[in-house]
Coordinates of C-alpha atoms in Angstrom, one line a residue:
M510 CA -16.3 8.7 2.2
T511 CA -12.5 9.3 2.5
D512 CA -10.3 6.8 1.1
H513 CA -7.7 7.4 4.0
Y514 CA -7.6 6.8 7.4
D515 CA -6.0 10.3 8.1
A516 CA -3.5 12.9 6.2
L517 CA -0.5 10.9 7.8
E518 CA -1.0 8.1 5.3
T519 CA -0.7 9.9 1.8
R520 CA 2.1 12.4 3.4
E521 CA 5.3 12.9 1.5
P522 CA 7.6 10.0 2.6
A523 CA 10.5 12.3 3.5
A524 CA 8.1 14.2 5.7
R525 CA 7.1 11.0 7.2
E526 CA 10.8 9.6 7.7
A527 CA 11.6 13.1 9.7
E528 CA 9.0 13.0 11.9
L529 CA 9.6 9.2 12.7
F530 CA 13.0 9.8 13.3
S531 CA 12.8 13.1 15.3
R532 CA 10.3 11.0 17.8
L533 CA 13.0 8.1 18.3
P534 CA 15.6 9.6 20.3
G535 CA 12.9 9.8 22.7
V536 CA 11.4 6.5 22.4
L537 CA 15.2 5.4 23.1
R538 CA 15.3 7.5 26.4
Q539 CA 12.1 5.4 27.5
A540 CA 13.3 2.2 26.4
M541 CA 16.4 2.5 28.1
A542 CA 14.8 3.2 31.5
A543 CA 14.1 -0.5 31.3
P544 CA 17.1 -2.7 32.8
A545 CA 17.6 -4.6 29.6
Y546 CA 17.4 -1.9 27.0
A547 CA 20.0 0.3 29.2
E548 CA 22.2 -2.9 29.1
R549 CA 21.8 -3.3 25.4
L550 CA 22.1 0.2 24.6
R551 CA 25.0 0.7 26.9
G552 CA 27.2 3.8 25.4
I553 CA 24.8 5.0 22.9
D554 CA 23.7 8.2 23.1
P555 CA 19.9 8.3 21.8
A556 CA 20.4 12.1 20.5
S557 CA 22.5 10.5 17.8
V558 CA 20.1 7.9 16.6
T559 CA 18.4 10.2 13.7
D560 CA 18.6 8.5 10.6
R561 CA 18.4 4.9 9.5
A562 CA 22.2 4.2 9.5
A563 CA 22.5 5.0 12.9
L564 CA 19.0 2.7 13.9
A565 CA 21.1 0.2 11.9
A566 CA 24.3 0.2 14.1
L567 CA 22.1 -0.5 17.4
P568 CA 21.9 -4.6 18.2
L569 CA 18.8 -6.3 17.1
L570 CA 16.8 -8.1 19.5
R571 CA 15.4 -11.4 18.0
K572 CA 12.0 -12.8 18.9
S573 CA 13.1 -15.9 19.4
D574 CA 15.3 -15.0 22.4
L575 CA 12.3 -13.5 24.2
P576 CA 11.2 -16.8 26.1
A577 CA 14.4 -17.1 27.7
L578 CA 14.7 -13.2 28.4
H579 CA 11.1 -13.4 30.0
K580 CA 11.9 -16.6 32.1
A581 CA 15.1 -15.0 33.2
A582 CA 13.4 -11.8 34.3
P583 CA 9.8 -12.1 34.4
P584 CA 7.4 -10.9 33.2
F585 CA 8.9 -9.1 30.4
G586 CA 12.5 -9.7 30.5
G587 CA 13.5 -6.0 31.5
L588 CA 12.4 -4.7 28.3
V589 CA 9.2 -2.6 29.5
P590 CA 9.8 0.6 31.3
G591 CA 6.5 0.1 33.3
P592 CA 5.2 -2.6 35.8
P593 CA 2.7 -5.0 35.0
G594 CA 0.0 -2.9 36.4
S595 CA 0.3 0.3 34.6
F596 CA -1.0 -2.0 31.7
G597 CA -4.6 -2.5 30.5
R598 CA -4.6 -6.3 29.7
L599 CA -1.8 -9.0 30.1
F600 CA -1.4 -11.8 27.6
T601 CA 0.8 -14.8 26.7
S602 CA 1.6 -16.6 23.9
P603 CA 3.8 -19.8 23.1
G604 CA 7.2 -19.6 24.6
P605 CA 6.2 -18.5 26.7
I606 CA 6.3 -14.8 25.7
F607 CA 4.2 -12.3 27.8
E608 CA 2.7 -9.5 26.3
P609 CA 1.2 -6.3 27.6
E610 CA -1.5 -4.1 26.1
T611 CA -1.1 -0.6 26.4
T612 CA -4.1 1.8 27.7
R613 CA -4.0 4.2 24.7
A614 CA -6.6 4.1 22.0
D615 CA -5.8 1.7 19.4
P616 CA -3.2 0.0 21.1
W617 CA -2.7 -2.6 18.3
R618 CA -2.5 -0.2 15.5
G619 CA -5.4 -2.5 13.6
A620 CA -7.8 0.8 13.1
R621 CA -6.1 1.6 9.9
A622 CA -6.1 -1.8 8.8
L623 CA -9.8 -2.3 8.9
F624 CA -10.5 1.0 7.6
A625 CA -8.2 0.2 4.3
A626 CA -10.3 -3.2 4.1
G627 CA -13.8 -1.1 3.8
F628 CA -14.8 -1.5 7.6
R629 CA -16.3 2.1 8.7
P630 CA -17.9 3.6 11.8
G631 CA -21.0 2.0 12.8
D632 CA -20.2 -1.0 11.0
V633 CA -21.0 -4.4 13.0
V634 CA -17.9 -6.9 13.0
L635 CA -18.0 -10.9 13.8
N636 CA -14.6 -11.3 15.3
T637 CA -13.6 -15.0 15.4
F638 CA -9.9 -14.6 16.7
S639 CA -9.9 -16.6 19.8
Y640 CA -10.6 -14.7 23.2
H641 CA -8.3 -16.5 25.7
L642 CA -5.0 -15.9 27.1
T643 CA -3.2 -14.8 23.8
P644 CA -4.1 -11.3 22.3
G645 CA -5.3 -12.1 18.9
G646 CA -9.2 -11.6 19.5
F647 CA -8.6 -8.5 21.8
I648 CA -6.4 -7.4 18.9
F649 CA -8.7 -6.9 16.2
D650 CA -11.7 -6.4 19.0
A651 CA -9.8 -3.2 20.2
S652 CA -8.9 -2.3 16.7
A653 CA -12.5 -2.3 15.3
R654 CA -13.9 -0.3 18.5
A655 CA -11.0 2.2 18.1
L656 CA -12.5 2.8 14.5
G657 CA -16.1 3.0 15.9
C658 CA -17.1 -0.5 15.2
A659 CA -19.6 -2.9 17.2
V660 CA -18.0 -5.9 17.9
I661 CA -19.2 -9.5 18.5
P662 CA -16.8 -11.6 20.4
A663 CA -17.4 -14.7 18.8
G664 CA -14.0 -16.5 18.9
P665 CA -13.4 -19.6 16.8
G666 CA -16.1 -22.4 16.4
N667 CA -19.5 -23.2 17.8
T668 CA -20.8 -22.3 14.5
E669 CA -24.6 -22.8 15.4
A670 CA -24.2 -20.2 17.7
Q671 CA -22.3 -17.9 15.5
F672 CA -25.3 -18.2 13.0
E673 CA -28.0 -17.0 15.5
M674 CA -25.8 -13.8 16.5
I675 CA -25.2 -13.1 12.3
E676 CA -29.0 -13.5 11.6
A677 CA -29.8 -11.3 14.6
Y678 CA -27.0 -8.4 14.4
R679 CA -26.4 -8.5 10.9
P680 CA -22.7 -8.0 10.8
V681 CA -21.3 -6.7 7.4
G682 CA -17.8 -7.3 8.2
Y683 CA -15.6 -10.4 9.2
S684 CA -12.1 -11.0 11.2
G685 CA -10.3 -14.0 11.6
T686 CA -8.5 -16.7 9.8
P687 CA -9.5 -17.1 6.2
D688 CA -9.7 -21.1 6.8
F689 CA -12.5 -20.4 9.5
L690 CA -14.2 -17.8 7.1
K691 CA -14.6 -20.9 4.7
I692 CA -15.7 -23.3 7.4
L693 CA -18.2 -20.9 8.3
L694 CA -19.6 -20.0 4.8
D695 CA -19.6 -23.8 4.0
A696 CA -21.3 -24.9 7.2
A697 CA -24.1 -22.1 6.5
D698 CA -24.7 -23.4 3.2
S699 CA -25.1 -27.0 4.6
A700 CA -27.4 -26.0 7.3
G701 CA -29.6 -23.2 4.9
R702 CA -28.6 -20.4 7.4
D703 CA -28.4 -16.7 6.1
I704 CA -25.2 -15.0 6.8
S705 CA -25.2 -12.7 3.3
S706 CA -24.8 -9.8 5.6
I707 CA -21.3 -10.3 5.5
K708 CA -19.7 -8.2 2.6
R709 CA -15.8 -7.8 3.9
A710 CA -13.4 -9.3 5.7
L711 CA -10.0 -8.7 7.1
V712 CA -7.9 -11.9 7.4
S713 CA -4.9 -13.0 8.9
G714 CA -3.1 -15.7 11.2
A715 CA -2.8 -18.3 7.9
A716 CA -2.5 -18.5 4.4
F717 CA -4.5 -17.0 2.0
P718 CA -3.7 -18.8 -1.3
K719 CA -5.1 -17.1 -4.7
S720 CA -7.7 -20.2 -4.8
L721 CA -9.1 -19.4 -1.5
Q722 CA -9.1 -15.6 -2.6
D723 CA -11.1 -16.6 -5.5
E724 CA -13.5 -18.5 -3.6
I725 CA -14.1 -16.1 -1.0
K726 CA -15.0 -13.4 -3.6
S727 CA -17.2 -15.5 -5.6
R728 CA -19.5 -15.9 -2.2
G729 CA -19.8 -11.9 -2.3
I730 CA -17.1 -11.2 0.2
D731 CA -14.1 -8.6 -0.3
A732 CA -11.2 -10.0 1.9
Y733 CA -8.3 -8.1 2.7
Q734 CA -5.0 -9.5 4.3
A735 CA -3.3 -8.0 7.4
F736 CA 0.1 -9.1 8.5
G737 CA 1.3 -8.6 12.4
T738 CA 2.5 -10.1 15.6
A739 CA 1.4 -10.8 19.1
D740 CA 4.4 -8.5 20.1
L741 CA 3.5 -5.5 18.1
G742 CA 0.1 -5.9 16.5
L743 CA -0.7 -5.0 13.0
I744 CA 2.4 -4.4 10.9
A745 CA 1.2 -4.2 7.4
F746 CA -2.2 -4.5 5.4
E747 CA -3.4 -5.1 2.1
T748 CA -5.2 -1.8 0.8
S749 CA -7.9 -1.6 -2.2
S750 CA -5.1 -1.9 -5.0
H751 CA -4.3 -5.6 -3.7
D752 CA -0.4 -4.6 -4.5
G753 CA 1.5 -5.6 -1.7
M754 CA 0.8 -4.5 1.8
V755 CA 1.3 -1.2 3.4
V756 CA 3.6 -1.0 6.7
N757 CA 1.6 0.5 9.3
E758 CA 2.2 4.4 10.5
D759 CA 4.1 4.6 13.6
L760 CA 6.4 2.0 13.0
I761 CA 10.0 2.0 11.3
M762 CA 10.7 -1.2 9.3
E763 CA 14.2 -2.5 8.2
I764 CA 14.8 -5.5 5.6
V765 CA 18.1 -7.2 6.9
R766 CA 19.8 -9.9 5.6
P767 CA 19.1 -13.1 7.6
G768 CA 21.8 -13.5 10.3
T769 CA 22.7 -9.7 10.4
G770 CA 21.5 -6.7 11.5
A771 CA 22.6 -5.0 7.7
P772 CA 20.0 -3.7 5.6
V773 CA 19.5 -5.3 2.5
A774 CA 19.6 -3.6 -1.1
G775 CA 16.0 -2.3 -2.4
G776 CA 14.1 -5.5 -3.4
E777 CA 16.0 -7.9 -2.1
V778 CA 14.3 -10.5 0.5
G779 CA 15.5 -10.3 4.2
E780 CA 14.2 -10.5 7.8
I781 CA 11.5 -8.0 9.2
V782 CA 12.9 -5.8 11.9
V783 CA 10.6 -3.4 13.6
T784 CA 11.0 -0.3 15.7
S785 CA 7.8 1.0 17.3
L786 CA 7.5 4.0 18.7
D787 CA 5.2 3.5 21.7
P788 CA 7.2 5.0 24.5
H789 CA 5.1 3.0 27.0
H790 CA 6.0 -0.4 25.5
P791 CA 8.9 0.5 22.9
W792 CA 10.5 -2.2 20.5
I793 CA 13.9 -1.4 19.4
R794 CA 14.8 -3.1 16.2
L795 CA 12.7 -6.4 17.0
A796 CA 13.8 -9.3 14.5
I797 CA 10.5 -10.8 13.9
G798 CA 12.1 -14.0 12.2
D799 CA 9.7 -13.6 9.1
L800 CA 11.0 -12.8 5.7
T801 CA 9.6 -10.2 3.2
A802 CA 10.7 -7.9 0.4
A803 CA 10.3 -3.9 -0.2
L804 CA 8.3 -3.0 -3.3
P805 CA 9.4 -0.1 -5.2
G806 CA 7.2 3.2 -5.4
S807 CA 4.0 3.9 -3.7
S808 CA 0.8 2.2 -3.4
P809 CA -1.8 2.9 -6.6
C810 CA -4.5 3.4 -3.5
G811 CA -2.6 6.6 -2.4
R812 CA -1.1 5.6 0.8
S813 CA 2.9 6.6 0.6
N814 CA 4.4 4.2 3.3
M815 CA 6.7 1.6 2.4
R816 CA 5.0 -1.5 0.7
I817 CA 6.2 -5.2 1.2
K818 CA 5.4 -8.3 -0.5
G819 CA 3.8 -9.8 2.7
W820 CA 5.2 -13.0 4.2
M821 CA 7.7 -14.8 2.2
G822 CA 9.0 -17.6 5.1
R823 CA 10.9 -17.8 8.1
A824 CA 14.3 -16.4 8.5
D825 CA 15.5 -18.5 11.2
Q826 CA 17.1 -21.3 9.2
T827 CA 19.2 -23.2 11.7
T828 CA 19.9 -26.6 10.5
K829 CA 21.7 -29.5 12.3
I830 CA 24.2 -31.1 9.9
K831 CA 26.6 -33.8 11.1
G832 CA 25.1 -33.4 14.5
M833 CA 26.0 -29.6 14.8
F834 CA 23.8 -27.0 14.2
V835 CA 24.7 -24.3 11.7
R836 CA 23.2 -20.6 11.5
P837 CA 22.6 -17.7 9.1
E838 CA 25.1 -15.8 11.6
Q839 CA 27.9 -18.3 10.6
I840 CA 27.2 -17.8 7.0
A841 CA 26.9 -14.1 7.3
E842 CA 30.3 -14.1 9.0
I843 CA 31.7 -15.7 6.0
G844 CA 30.3 -12.9 4.1
K845 CA 32.1 -10.3 6.1
R846 CA 35.4 -12.1 5.9
H847 CA 35.0 -11.8 2.2
P848 CA 33.2 -8.5 1.0
E849 CA 33.9 -9.3 -2.5
L850 CA 31.3 -12.1 -2.6
G851 CA 27.3 -11.6 -3.1
R852 CA 24.8 -13.6 -2.3
L853 CA 25.7 -16.9 -0.3
R854 CA 23.7 -20.1 0.2
L855 CA 24.7 -23.1 2.1
V856 CA 23.1 -25.9 0.5
V857 CA 22.6 -29.3 2.7
T858 CA 22.0 -32.6 0.7
R859 CA 22.8 -36.3 1.7
E860 CA 25.2 -38.6 -0.1
G861 CA 26.1 -42.3 0.8
E862 CA 24.0 -41.9 4.1
A863 CA 25.9 -38.8 5.2
D864 CA 25.1 -35.0 5.3
V865 CA 27.4 -33.0 2.8
M866 CA 26.9 -29.1 2.9
T867 CA 27.8 -26.9 -0.3
L868 CA 28.3 -23.4 0.2
R869 CA 27.6 -21.7 -3.1
A870 CA 28.7 -18.2 -3.4
E871 CA 28.4 -15.3 -5.8
C872 CA 31.5 -13.9 -7.2
G873 CA 32.7 -11.8 -10.1
S874 CA 36.3 -13.0 -10.0
P875 CA 36.4 -16.8 -9.4
S876 CA 39.6 -18.2 -8.6
E877 CA 41.2 -21.6 -7.2
G878 CA 42.9 -19.4 -4.7
L879 CA 39.5 -17.6 -3.5
Q880 CA 37.6 -20.8 -3.2
G881 CA 40.3 -22.4 -0.9
A882 CA 40.2 -19.4 1.2
I883 CA 36.1 -19.4 1.5
A884 CA 36.1 -23.4 2.3
A885 CA 39.2 -22.5 4.9
A886 CA 36.6 -19.8 6.4
L887 CA 33.9 -22.4 6.1
R888 CA 35.6 -24.6 8.2
A889 CA 36.8 -22.2 10.6
V890 CA 33.2 -20.9 10.9
A891 CA 31.0 -23.5 11.3
K892 CA 33.6 -26.2 12.4
L893 CA 32.8 -28.7 9.4
G894 CA 33.9 -29.1 6.5
G895 CA 32.3 -28.8 3.0
N896 CA 32.4 -28.1 -0.6
V897 CA 32.6 -24.6 -2.2
E898 CA 30.8 -23.7 -5.4
L899 CA 31.8 -20.1 -6.6
V900 CA 28.9 -19.1 -9.3
G901 CA 28.1 -15.7 -11.1
L902 CA 27.0 -12.4 -9.5
G903 CA 22.9 -12.2 -9.1
S904 CA 22.4 -15.9 -9.9
L905 CA 21.3 -16.9 -6.5
P906 CA 17.7 -16.6 -6.1
N907 CA 16.5 -13.4 -4.3
D908 CA 13.9 -15.4 -1.3
G909 CA 16.2 -14.5 1.5
K910 CA 17.6 -18.4 1.9
V911 CA 20.7 -18.4 3.5
I912 CA 20.8 -22.1 4.3
A913 CA 18.5 -24.7 2.2
D914 CA 18.1 -28.1 3.5
E915 CA 17.4 -30.3 0.4
R916 CA 17.5 -33.5 2.7
K917 CA 14.5 -35.6 2.0
P918 CA 12.9 -36.5 5.1
A919 CA 13.3 -40.1 6.2

């Protein structure tokens, strides 16, 4: 039994990078056949986008903007080159955001994640993600079948019927949320039902704290986490090393400072931006709104792709202060005006029944003049007055927060 899905997972990082960026110009040309991408990328020569620096110069597409784009130009906001009838299945997620499933094998790129979690061809898998208008159930269903597994399309709930299916088919694998896996195990114990055939799990869609990880393991199930979205499918996944998540093949991931498209330094927390290389449904610099940080080196499991810490919170930290919205992009603008500064964090508190904002700025050479200039920039950009506190370089937390709302809820 091999430890890796294929040779792509263990190739030299430089070879992977060269192969991805050799394909990117062609994918950009395909994307620009869609009207919205043609407009967004106007004046860009796809042949010139062959490295990360050139990619970082392209505009971000924010997932938070997709509902408005899809409403203005249904169904896909002008971002998909082909018509709806050229896809296999058509889904929707809250927003609404409309998501097509391509007809290629393993359309959501999930087979690798299942393989890394110990699933193998011929396994029977209980899939408890929802089979409805959203793609979750079909993401894991298609991925398991691409790997060569048989799938029980259980969906969530109806534990009595699930017990009958488990006792009849004896699945060795589970895919679903970690919460429902615990519900299933507890209900089986209470009802005296035998679901002991389940030995491994790939979980996603909810927090999987250490306490729950330990409980699931104590009950004989080896569980792994996967991270993905309804737009992109599986983005990263845990492996046998349980040391961060390995980024999926066929994707280019960037981690950028919230409010900007500029990549962060190695190890810093920032927003996940993904470019996919599926010409039928390309995504060019999709900022998904989630935070993470890259881990140094390769995974001990032998997979050589970029590793991330996993989900570390939301990047969209827009906050209403004194009746006005202040956005991460505005704080980033202050950083552009004062490149001598390090990290910036706007802290929002309440004093005397009034909102107070204080911009904490890392600085190597503080001065009253600089403090005053930053305060003026804050007022000009945010249209609100606030305090400025200069702090030492490296003293602000590396957690991706640009705006910290510390007001206590009423």
